[in-house]
């Protein structure tokens, strides 16, 4: 019997034309993607993808199977929902929210697709403010809430959560209004020379570590101040008290009225999405699977895959 997860991975590869991009979409490694595709091809006893130095392309067998794979996934979701519909059961999920984990990025998407998921409903719950561990927001998953919207990366959260990517946040620099940097419309890293930079310690965020390394390379005179762990409201107060330049992200730009956020010129971004506990119950896992599928199919109709410069 074919694994639904393998089918979803195949659809992602077919749509995105890349093992790497499909891995990012499904929050797994490229190696895991290739293993899933190999297993699927073994079960079907045929080759679905043409792999070459020019990239990845659907073979005729793959084009035929693509439609069936999509139908199998849809039937799987319909069967799950029908079982609960038979008892008029509505599956309610708790969506955690806070100033640091706003739910708005997902709610705009949810409002567009919720009619296709009539058996699910969302209730908004406030995340507790007294969690003190480095991964405090993840502690709420499965306890205070079922899902939340937050940042993630392969290096630091792969073992902690399951995630459905929704987009990327950009970095900015938050400073007091009396800091000369507050007058600028865009900051280059070199503009941070002689500043006190406030950021999370190494090892908490892979993308922050990349940005930190870039700053340490380009800045001759700057002092890095580390927070005790991930950001809290105290972090923004500390930026005010210490007159420090805080490494900030898009959703947090208006959290503190005493800080002005200026976009930072860097190609480094931070992925965000729907997060759930690794050991979440089946209703939560099915919800994530359904949302992932809806997001993928909303990207357009499946068709010929444009070759990419990638070899498995």
JSON list of C-alpha atoms in Angstrom, two decimals, residues 109-266:
[
{"chain": "A", "resi": 109, "resn": "UNK", "atom": "CA", "xyz": [-4.79, 32.03, 4.17]},
{"chain": "A", "resi": 110, "resn": "UNK", "atom": "CA", "xyz": [-7.29, 30.13, 6.32]},
{"chain": "A", "resi": 111, "resn": "UNK", "atom": "CA", "xyz": [-10.12, 32.43, 5.27]},
{"chain": "A", "resi": 112, "resn": "UNK", "atom": "CA", "xyz": [-9.43, 31.53, 1.63]},
{"chain": "A", "resi": 113, "resn": "UNK", "atom": "CA", "xyz": [-9.40, 27.75, 2.08]},
{"chain": "A", "resi": 114, "resn": "UNK", "atom": "CA", "xyz": [-11.62, 27.03, 5.09]},
{"chain": "A", "resi": 115, "resn": "UNK", "atom": "CA", "xyz": [-14.66, 26.28, 2.89]},
{"chain": "A", "resi": 116, "resn": "UNK", "atom": "CA", "xyz": [-12.75, 23.24, 1.61]},
{"chain": "A", "resi": 117, "resn": "UNK", "atom": "CA", "xyz": [-12.23, 22.04, 5.19]},
{"chain": "A", "resi": 118, "resn": "UNK", "atom": "CA", "xyz": [-15.74, 22.18, 6.71]},
{"chain": "A", "resi": 119, "resn": "UNK", "atom": "CA", "xyz": [-14.96, 19.65, 9.43]},
{"chain": "A", "resi": 120, "resn": "UNK", "atom": "CA", "xyz": [-12.26, 21.84, 10.96]},
{"chain": "A", "resi": 121, "resn": "UNK", "atom": "CA", "xyz": [-12.66, 24.94, 13.07]},
{"chain": "A", "resi": 122, "resn": "UNK", "atom": "CA", "xyz": [-10.08, 27.14, 14.75]},
{"chain": "A", "resi": 123, "resn": "UNK", "atom": "CA", "xyz": [-10.24, 28.76, 18.14]},
{"chain": "A", "resi": 124, "resn": "UNK", "atom": "CA", "xyz": [-7.71, 31.43, 19.07]},
{"chain": "A", "resi": 125, "resn": "UNK", "atom": "CA", "xyz": [-5.96, 31.05, 22.42]},
{"chain": "A", "resi": 126, "resn": "UNK", "atom": "CA", "xyz": [-3.47, 33.38, 24.08]},
{"chain": "A", "resi": 127, "resn": "UNK", "atom": "CA", "xyz": [-0.03, 31.87, 24.58]},
{"chain": "A", "resi": 128, "resn": "UNK", "atom": "CA", "xyz": [1.30, 32.00, 28.15]},
{"chain": "A", "resi": 129, "resn": "UNK", "atom": "CA", "xyz": [3.86, 34.72, 28.81]},
{"chain": "A", "resi": 130, "resn": "UNK", "atom": "CA", "xyz": [5.76, 32.97, 31.60]},
{"chain": "A", "resi": 131, "resn": "UNK", "atom": "CA", "xyz": [7.60, 30.28, 29.64]},
{"chain": "A", "resi": 132, "resn": "UNK", "atom": "CA", "xyz": [11.31, 30.59, 30.35]},
{"chain": "A", "resi": 133, "resn": "UNK", "atom": "CA", "xyz": [13.19, 27.93, 28.37]},
{"chain": "A", "resi": 134, "resn": "UNK", "atom": "CA", "xyz": [15.11, 28.68, 25.16]},
{"chain": "A", "resi": 135, "resn": "UNK", "atom": "CA", "xyz": [12.41, 26.92, 23.16]},
{"chain": "A", "resi": 136, "resn": "UNK", "atom": "CA", "xyz": [9.53, 28.23, 25.24]},
{"chain": "A", "resi": 137, "resn": "UNK", "atom": "CA", "xyz": [7.07, 28.70, 22.38]},
{"chain": "A", "resi": 138, "resn": "UNK", "atom": "CA", "xyz": [7.40, 25.05, 21.39]},
{"chain": "A", "resi": 139, "resn": "UNK", "atom": "CA", "xyz": [6.56, 24.00, 24.95]},
{"chain": "A", "resi": 140, "resn": "UNK", "atom": "CA", "xyz": [3.04, 25.35, 24.44]},
{"chain": "A", "resi": 141, "resn": "UNK", "atom": "CA", "xyz": [2.38, 22.99, 21.52]},
{"chain": "A", "resi": 142, "resn": "UNK", "atom": "CA", "xyz": [0.14, 20.13, 22.57]},
{"chain": "A", "resi": 143, "resn": "UNK", "atom": "CA", "xyz": [-0.56, 21.82, 25.89]},
{"chain": "A", "resi": 144, "resn": "UNK", "atom": "CA", "xyz": [-1.87, 25.36, 25.64]},
{"chain": "A", "resi": 145, "resn": "UNK", "atom": "CA", "xyz": [-2.38, 25.12, 21.88]},
{"chain": "A", "resi": 146, "resn": "UNK", "atom": "CA", "xyz": [-2.35, 22.63, 19.00]},
{"chain": "A", "resi": 147, "resn": "UNK", "atom": "CA", "xyz": [-0.66, 24.86, 16.44]},
{"chain": "A", "resi": 148, "resn": "UNK", "atom": "CA", "xyz": [1.00, 28.25, 16.32]},
{"chain": "A", "resi": 149, "resn": "UNK", "atom": "CA", "xyz": [2.60, 30.48, 13.72]},
{"chain": "A", "resi": 150, "resn": "UNK", "atom": "CA", "xyz": [6.33, 30.84, 14.24]},
{"chain": "A", "resi": 151, "resn": "UNK", "atom": "CA", "xyz": [9.79, 30.72, 12.74]},
{"chain": "A", "resi": 152, "resn": "UNK", "atom": "CA", "xyz": [11.70, 27.52, 12.09]},
{"chain": "A", "resi": 153, "resn": "UNK", "atom": "CA", "xyz": [14.73, 26.14, 10.32]},
{"chain": "A", "resi": 154, "resn": "UNK", "atom": "CA", "xyz": [16.15, 22.71, 9.63]},
{"chain": "A", "resi": 155, "resn": "UNK", "atom": "CA", "xyz": [19.13, 23.19, 11.93]},
{"chain": "A", "resi": 156, "resn": "UNK", "atom": "CA", "xyz": [17.43, 24.25, 15.16]},
{"chain": "A", "resi": 157, "resn": "UNK", "atom": "CA", "xyz": [13.82, 23.03, 15.12]},
{"chain": "A", "resi": 158, "resn": "UNK", "atom": "CA", "xyz": [13.89, 19.89, 12.96]},
{"chain": "A", "resi": 159, "resn": "UNK", "atom": "CA", "xyz": [13.70, 17.62, 16.00]},
{"chain": "A", "resi": 160, "resn": "UNK", "atom": "CA", "xyz": [11.22, 19.81, 17.88]},
{"chain": "A", "resi": 161, "resn": "UNK", "atom": "CA", "xyz": [8.28, 20.49, 15.58]},
{"chain": "A", "resi": 162, "resn": "UNK", "atom": "CA", "xyz": [6.48, 19.63, 12.37]},
{"chain": "A", "resi": 163, "resn": "UNK", "atom": "CA", "xyz": [6.01, 22.64, 10.13]},
{"chain": "A", "resi": 164, "resn": "UNK", "atom": "CA", "xyz": [4.09, 23.77, 7.08]},
{"chain": "A", "resi": 165, "resn": "UNK", "atom": "CA", "xyz": [6.00, 26.66, 5.46]},
{"chain": "A", "resi": 166, "resn": "UNK", "atom": "CA", "xyz": [3.97, 29.80, 4.76]},
{"chain": "A", "resi": 167, "resn": "UNK", "atom": "CA", "xyz": [6.64, 32.32, 3.80]},
{"chain": "A", "resi": 168, "resn": "UNK", "atom": "CA", "xyz": [9.72, 34.20, 4.96]},
{"chain": "A", "resi": 169, "resn": "UNK", "atom": "CA", "xyz": [10.27, 37.10, 7.33]},
{"chain": "A", "resi": 170, "resn": "UNK", "atom": "CA", "xyz": [12.92, 39.72, 6.61]},
{"chain": "A", "resi": 171, "resn": "UNK", "atom": "CA", "xyz": [15.46, 41.09, 9.05]},
{"chain": "A", "resi": 172, "resn": "UNK", "atom": "CA", "xyz": [15.38, 44.67, 10.27]},
{"chain": "A", "resi": 173, "resn": "UNK", "atom": "CA", "xyz": [17.16, 46.70, 12.94]},
{"chain": "A", "resi": 174, "resn": "UNK", "atom": "CA", "xyz": [15.15, 48.21, 15.81]},
{"chain": "A", "resi": 175, "resn": "UNK", "atom": "CA", "xyz": [16.64, 51.26, 17.56]},
{"chain": "A", "resi": 176, "resn": "UNK", "atom": "CA", "xyz": [15.50, 54.05, 19.84]},
{"chain": "A", "resi": 177, "resn": "UNK", "atom": "CA", "xyz": [14.06, 57.06, 18.06]},
{"chain": "A", "resi": 178, "resn": "UNK", "atom": "CA", "xyz": [17.02, 59.18, 19.21]},
{"chain": "A", "resi": 179, "resn": "UNK", "atom": "CA", "xyz": [19.54, 56.82, 17.59]},
{"chain": "A", "resi": 180, "resn": "UNK", "atom": "CA", "xyz": [20.96, 58.32, 14.35]},
{"chain": "A", "resi": 181, "resn": "UNK", "atom": "CA", "xyz": [20.13, 55.06, 12.55]},
{"chain": "A", "resi": 182, "resn": "UNK", "atom": "CA", "xyz": [16.43, 55.81, 13.05]},
{"chain": "A", "resi": 183, "resn": "UNK", "atom": "CA", "xyz": [16.65, 58.49, 10.34]},
{"chain": "A", "resi": 184, "resn": "UNK", "atom": "CA", "xyz": [17.62, 56.01, 7.63]},
{"chain": "A", "resi": 185, "resn": "UNK", "atom": "CA", "xyz": [15.20, 54.25, 5.28]},
{"chain": "A", "resi": 186, "resn": "UNK", "atom": "CA", "xyz": [17.45, 51.23, 4.69]},
{"chain": "A", "resi": 187, "resn": "UNK", "atom": "CA", "xyz": [20.47, 49.95, 6.58]},
{"chain": "A", "resi": 188, "resn": "UNK", "atom": "CA", "xyz": [23.55, 48.21, 5.24]},
{"chain": "A", "resi": 189, "resn": "UNK", "atom": "CA", "xyz": [25.55, 46.06, 7.63]},
{"chain": "A", "resi": 190, "resn": "UNK", "atom": "CA", "xyz": [28.38, 48.61, 7.50]},
{"chain": "A", "resi": 191, "resn": "UNK", "atom": "CA", "xyz": [25.97, 51.20, 8.97]},
{"chain": "A", "resi": 192, "resn": "UNK", "atom": "CA", "xyz": [26.05, 49.20, 12.22]},
{"chain": "A", "resi": 193, "resn": "UNK", "atom": "CA", "xyz": [29.70, 50.01, 12.89]},
{"chain": "A", "resi": 194, "resn": "UNK", "atom": "CA", "xyz": [30.30, 51.03, 16.54]},
{"chain": "A", "resi": 195, "resn": "UNK", "atom": "CA", "xyz": [26.80, 49.93, 17.57]},
{"chain": "A", "resi": 196, "resn": "UNK", "atom": "CA", "xyz": [25.85, 47.59, 20.39]},
{"chain": "A", "resi": 197, "resn": "UNK", "atom": "CA", "xyz": [24.01, 44.75, 18.63]},
{"chain": "A", "resi": 198, "resn": "UNK", "atom": "CA", "xyz": [21.40, 42.80, 20.61]},
{"chain": "A", "resi": 199, "resn": "UNK", "atom": "CA", "xyz": [20.58, 39.29, 19.35]},
{"chain": "A", "resi": 200, "resn": "UNK", "atom": "CA", "xyz": [19.95, 35.70, 20.42]},
{"chain": "A", "resi": 201, "resn": "UNK", "atom": "CA", "xyz": [22.92, 33.48, 21.37]},
{"chain": "A", "resi": 202, "resn": "UNK", "atom": "CA", "xyz": [24.48, 31.17, 18.81]},
{"chain": "A", "resi": 203, "resn": "UNK", "atom": "CA", "xyz": [22.71, 27.87, 18.23]},
{"chain": "A", "resi": 204, "resn": "UNK", "atom": "CA", "xyz": [19.13, 29.07, 18.66]},
{"chain": "A", "resi": 205, "resn": "UNK", "atom": "CA", "xyz": [18.51, 30.25, 15.09]},
{"chain": "A", "resi": 206, "resn": "UNK", "atom": "CA", "xyz": [20.54, 29.07, 12.11]},
{"chain": "A", "resi": 207, "resn": "UNK", "atom": "CA", "xyz": [19.58, 32.14, 10.08]},
{"chain": "A", "resi": 208, "resn": "UNK", "atom": "CA", "xyz": [20.53, 34.46, 12.94]},
{"chain": "A", "resi": 209, "resn": "UNK", "atom": "CA", "xyz": [23.88, 32.66, 13.15]},
{"chain": "A", "resi": 210, "resn": "UNK", "atom": "CA", "xyz": [24.44, 33.31, 9.44]},
{"chain": "A", "resi": 211, "resn": "UNK", "atom": "CA", "xyz": [23.62, 37.00, 9.87]},
{"chain": "A", "resi": 212, "resn": "UNK", "atom": "CA", "xyz": [25.84, 37.21, 12.94]},
{"chain": "A", "resi": 213, "resn": "UNK", "atom": "CA", "xyz": [28.77, 35.68, 11.04]},
{"chain": "A", "resi": 214, "resn": "UNK", "atom": "CA", "xyz": [28.27, 38.18, 8.23]},
{"chain": "A", "resi": 215, "resn": "UNK", "atom": "CA", "xyz": [28.24, 41.07, 10.69]},
{"chain": "A", "resi": 216, "resn": "UNK", "atom": "CA", "xyz": [31.34, 39.86, 12.51]},
{"chain": "A", "resi": 217, "resn": "UNK", "atom": "CA", "xyz": [33.12, 39.62, 9.17]},
{"chain": "A", "resi": 218, "resn": "UNK", "atom": "CA", "xyz": [32.14, 43.07, 7.89]},
{"chain": "A", "resi": 219, "resn": "UNK", "atom": "CA", "xyz": [32.21, 45.12, 11.10]},
{"chain": "A", "resi": 220, "resn": "UNK", "atom": "CA", "xyz": [35.51, 46.06, 12.67]},
{"chain": "A", "resi": 221, "resn": "UNK", "atom": "CA", "xyz": [34.05, 47.68, 15.77]},
{"chain": "A", "resi": 222, "resn": "UNK", "atom": "CA", "xyz": [30.80, 46.43, 17.24]},
{"chain": "A", "resi": 223, "resn": "UNK", "atom": "CA", "xyz": [29.80, 44.80, 20.49]},
{"chain": "A", "resi": 224, "resn": "UNK", "atom": "CA", "xyz": [27.37, 41.89, 20.43]},
{"chain": "A", "resi": 225, "resn": "UNK", "atom": "CA", "xyz": [25.01, 41.63, 23.38]},
{"chain": "A", "resi": 226, "resn": "UNK", "atom": "CA", "xyz": [23.22, 38.30, 23.76]},
{"chain": "A", "resi": 227, "resn": "UNK", "atom": "CA", "xyz": [19.70, 37.77, 25.06]},
{"chain": "A", "resi": 228, "resn": "UNK", "atom": "CA", "xyz": [19.12, 35.00, 27.66]},
{"chain": "A", "resi": 229, "resn": "UNK", "atom": "CA", "xyz": [17.37, 32.93, 24.98]},
{"chain": "A", "resi": 230, "resn": "UNK", "atom": "CA", "xyz": [14.65, 33.54, 22.40]},
{"chain": "A", "resi": 231, "resn": "UNK", "atom": "CA", "xyz": [13.01, 36.94, 22.35]},
{"chain": "A", "resi": 232, "resn": "UNK", "atom": "CA", "xyz": [10.43, 38.04, 24.89]},
{"chain": "A", "resi": 233, "resn": "UNK", "atom": "CA", "xyz": [8.93, 41.46, 25.57]},
{"chain": "A", "resi": 234, "resn": "UNK", "atom": "CA", "xyz": [11.83, 42.04, 27.96]},
{"chain": "A", "resi": 235, "resn": "UNK", "atom": "CA", "xyz": [14.15, 41.90, 24.94]},
{"chain": "A", "resi": 236, "resn": "UNK", "atom": "CA", "xyz": [12.57, 45.00, 23.44]},
{"chain": "A", "resi": 237, "resn": "UNK", "atom": "CA", "xyz": [12.73, 46.82, 26.76]},
{"chain": "A", "resi": 238, "resn": "UNK", "atom": "CA", "xyz": [16.41, 45.89, 26.99]},
{"chain": "A", "resi": 239, "resn": "UNK", "atom": "CA", "xyz": [17.03, 47.46, 23.58]},
{"chain": "A", "resi": 240, "resn": "UNK", "atom": "CA", "xyz": [15.60, 50.71, 24.95]},
{"chain": "A", "resi": 241, "resn": "UNK", "atom": "CA", "xyz": [17.50, 50.57, 28.24]},
{"chain": "A", "resi": 242, "resn": "UNK", "atom": "CA", "xyz": [20.86, 49.72, 26.64]},
{"chain": "A", "resi": 243, "resn": "UNK", "atom": "CA", "xyz": [20.36, 51.91, 23.56]},
{"chain": "A", "resi": 244, "resn": "UNK", "atom": "CA", "xyz": [21.21, 48.81, 21.52]},
{"chain": "A", "resi": 245, "resn": "UNK", "atom": "CA", "xyz": [20.47, 47.98, 17.90]},
{"chain": "A", "resi": 246, "resn": "UNK", "atom": "CA", "xyz": [18.13, 44.99, 18.09]},
{"chain": "A", "resi": 247, "resn": "UNK", "atom": "CA", "xyz": [18.15, 42.35, 15.36]},
{"chain": "A", "resi": 248, "resn": "UNK", "atom": "CA", "xyz": [14.46, 42.31, 14.50]},
{"chain": "A", "resi": 249, "resn": "UNK", "atom": "CA", "xyz": [11.99, 40.52, 12.21]},
{"chain": "A", "resi": 250, "resn": "UNK", "atom": "CA", "xyz": [9.04, 41.66, 10.10]},
{"chain": "A", "resi": 251, "resn": "UNK", "atom": "CA", "xyz": [6.16, 40.73, 12.48]},
{"chain": "A", "resi": 252, "resn": "UNK", "atom": "CA", "xyz": [7.77, 42.42, 15.47]},
{"chain": "A", "resi": 253, "resn": "UNK", "atom": "CA", "xyz": [8.39, 45.85, 13.98]},
{"chain": "A", "resi": 254, "resn": "UNK", "atom": "CA", "xyz": [5.53, 47.55, 15.86]},
{"chain": "A", "resi": 255, "resn": "UNK", "atom": "CA", "xyz": [5.74, 45.70, 19.18]},
{"chain": "A", "resi": 256, "resn": "UNK", "atom": "CA", "xyz": [7.42, 48.51, 21.15]},
{"chain": "A", "resi": 257, "resn": "UNK", "atom": "CA", "xyz": [6.34, 52.14, 20.62]},
{"chain": "A", "resi": 258, "resn": "UNK", "atom": "CA", "xyz": [9.78, 53.38, 21.67]},
{"chain": "A", "resi": 259, "resn": "UNK", "atom": "CA", "xyz": [11.60, 51.52, 18.90]},
{"chain": "A", "resi": 260, "resn": "UNK", "atom": "CA", "xyz": [11.94, 52.34, 15.21]},
{"chain": "A", "resi": 261, "resn": "UNK", "atom": "CA", "xyz": [12.55, 49.43, 12.83]},
{"chain": "A", "resi": 262, "resn": "UNK", "atom": "CA", "xyz": [14.60, 49.95, 9.67]},
{"chain": "A", "resi": 263, "resn": "UNK", "atom": "CA", "xyz": [14.90, 47.25, 6.97]},
{"chain": "A", "resi": 264, "resn": "UNK", "atom": "CA", "xyz": [18.32, 45.59, 6.78]},
{"chain": "A", "resi": 265, "resn": "UNK", "atom": "CA", "xyz": [19.88, 45.00, 3.36]},
{"chain": "A", "resi": 266, "resn": "UNK", "atom": "CA", "xyz": [20.57, 41.26, 3.45]}
]
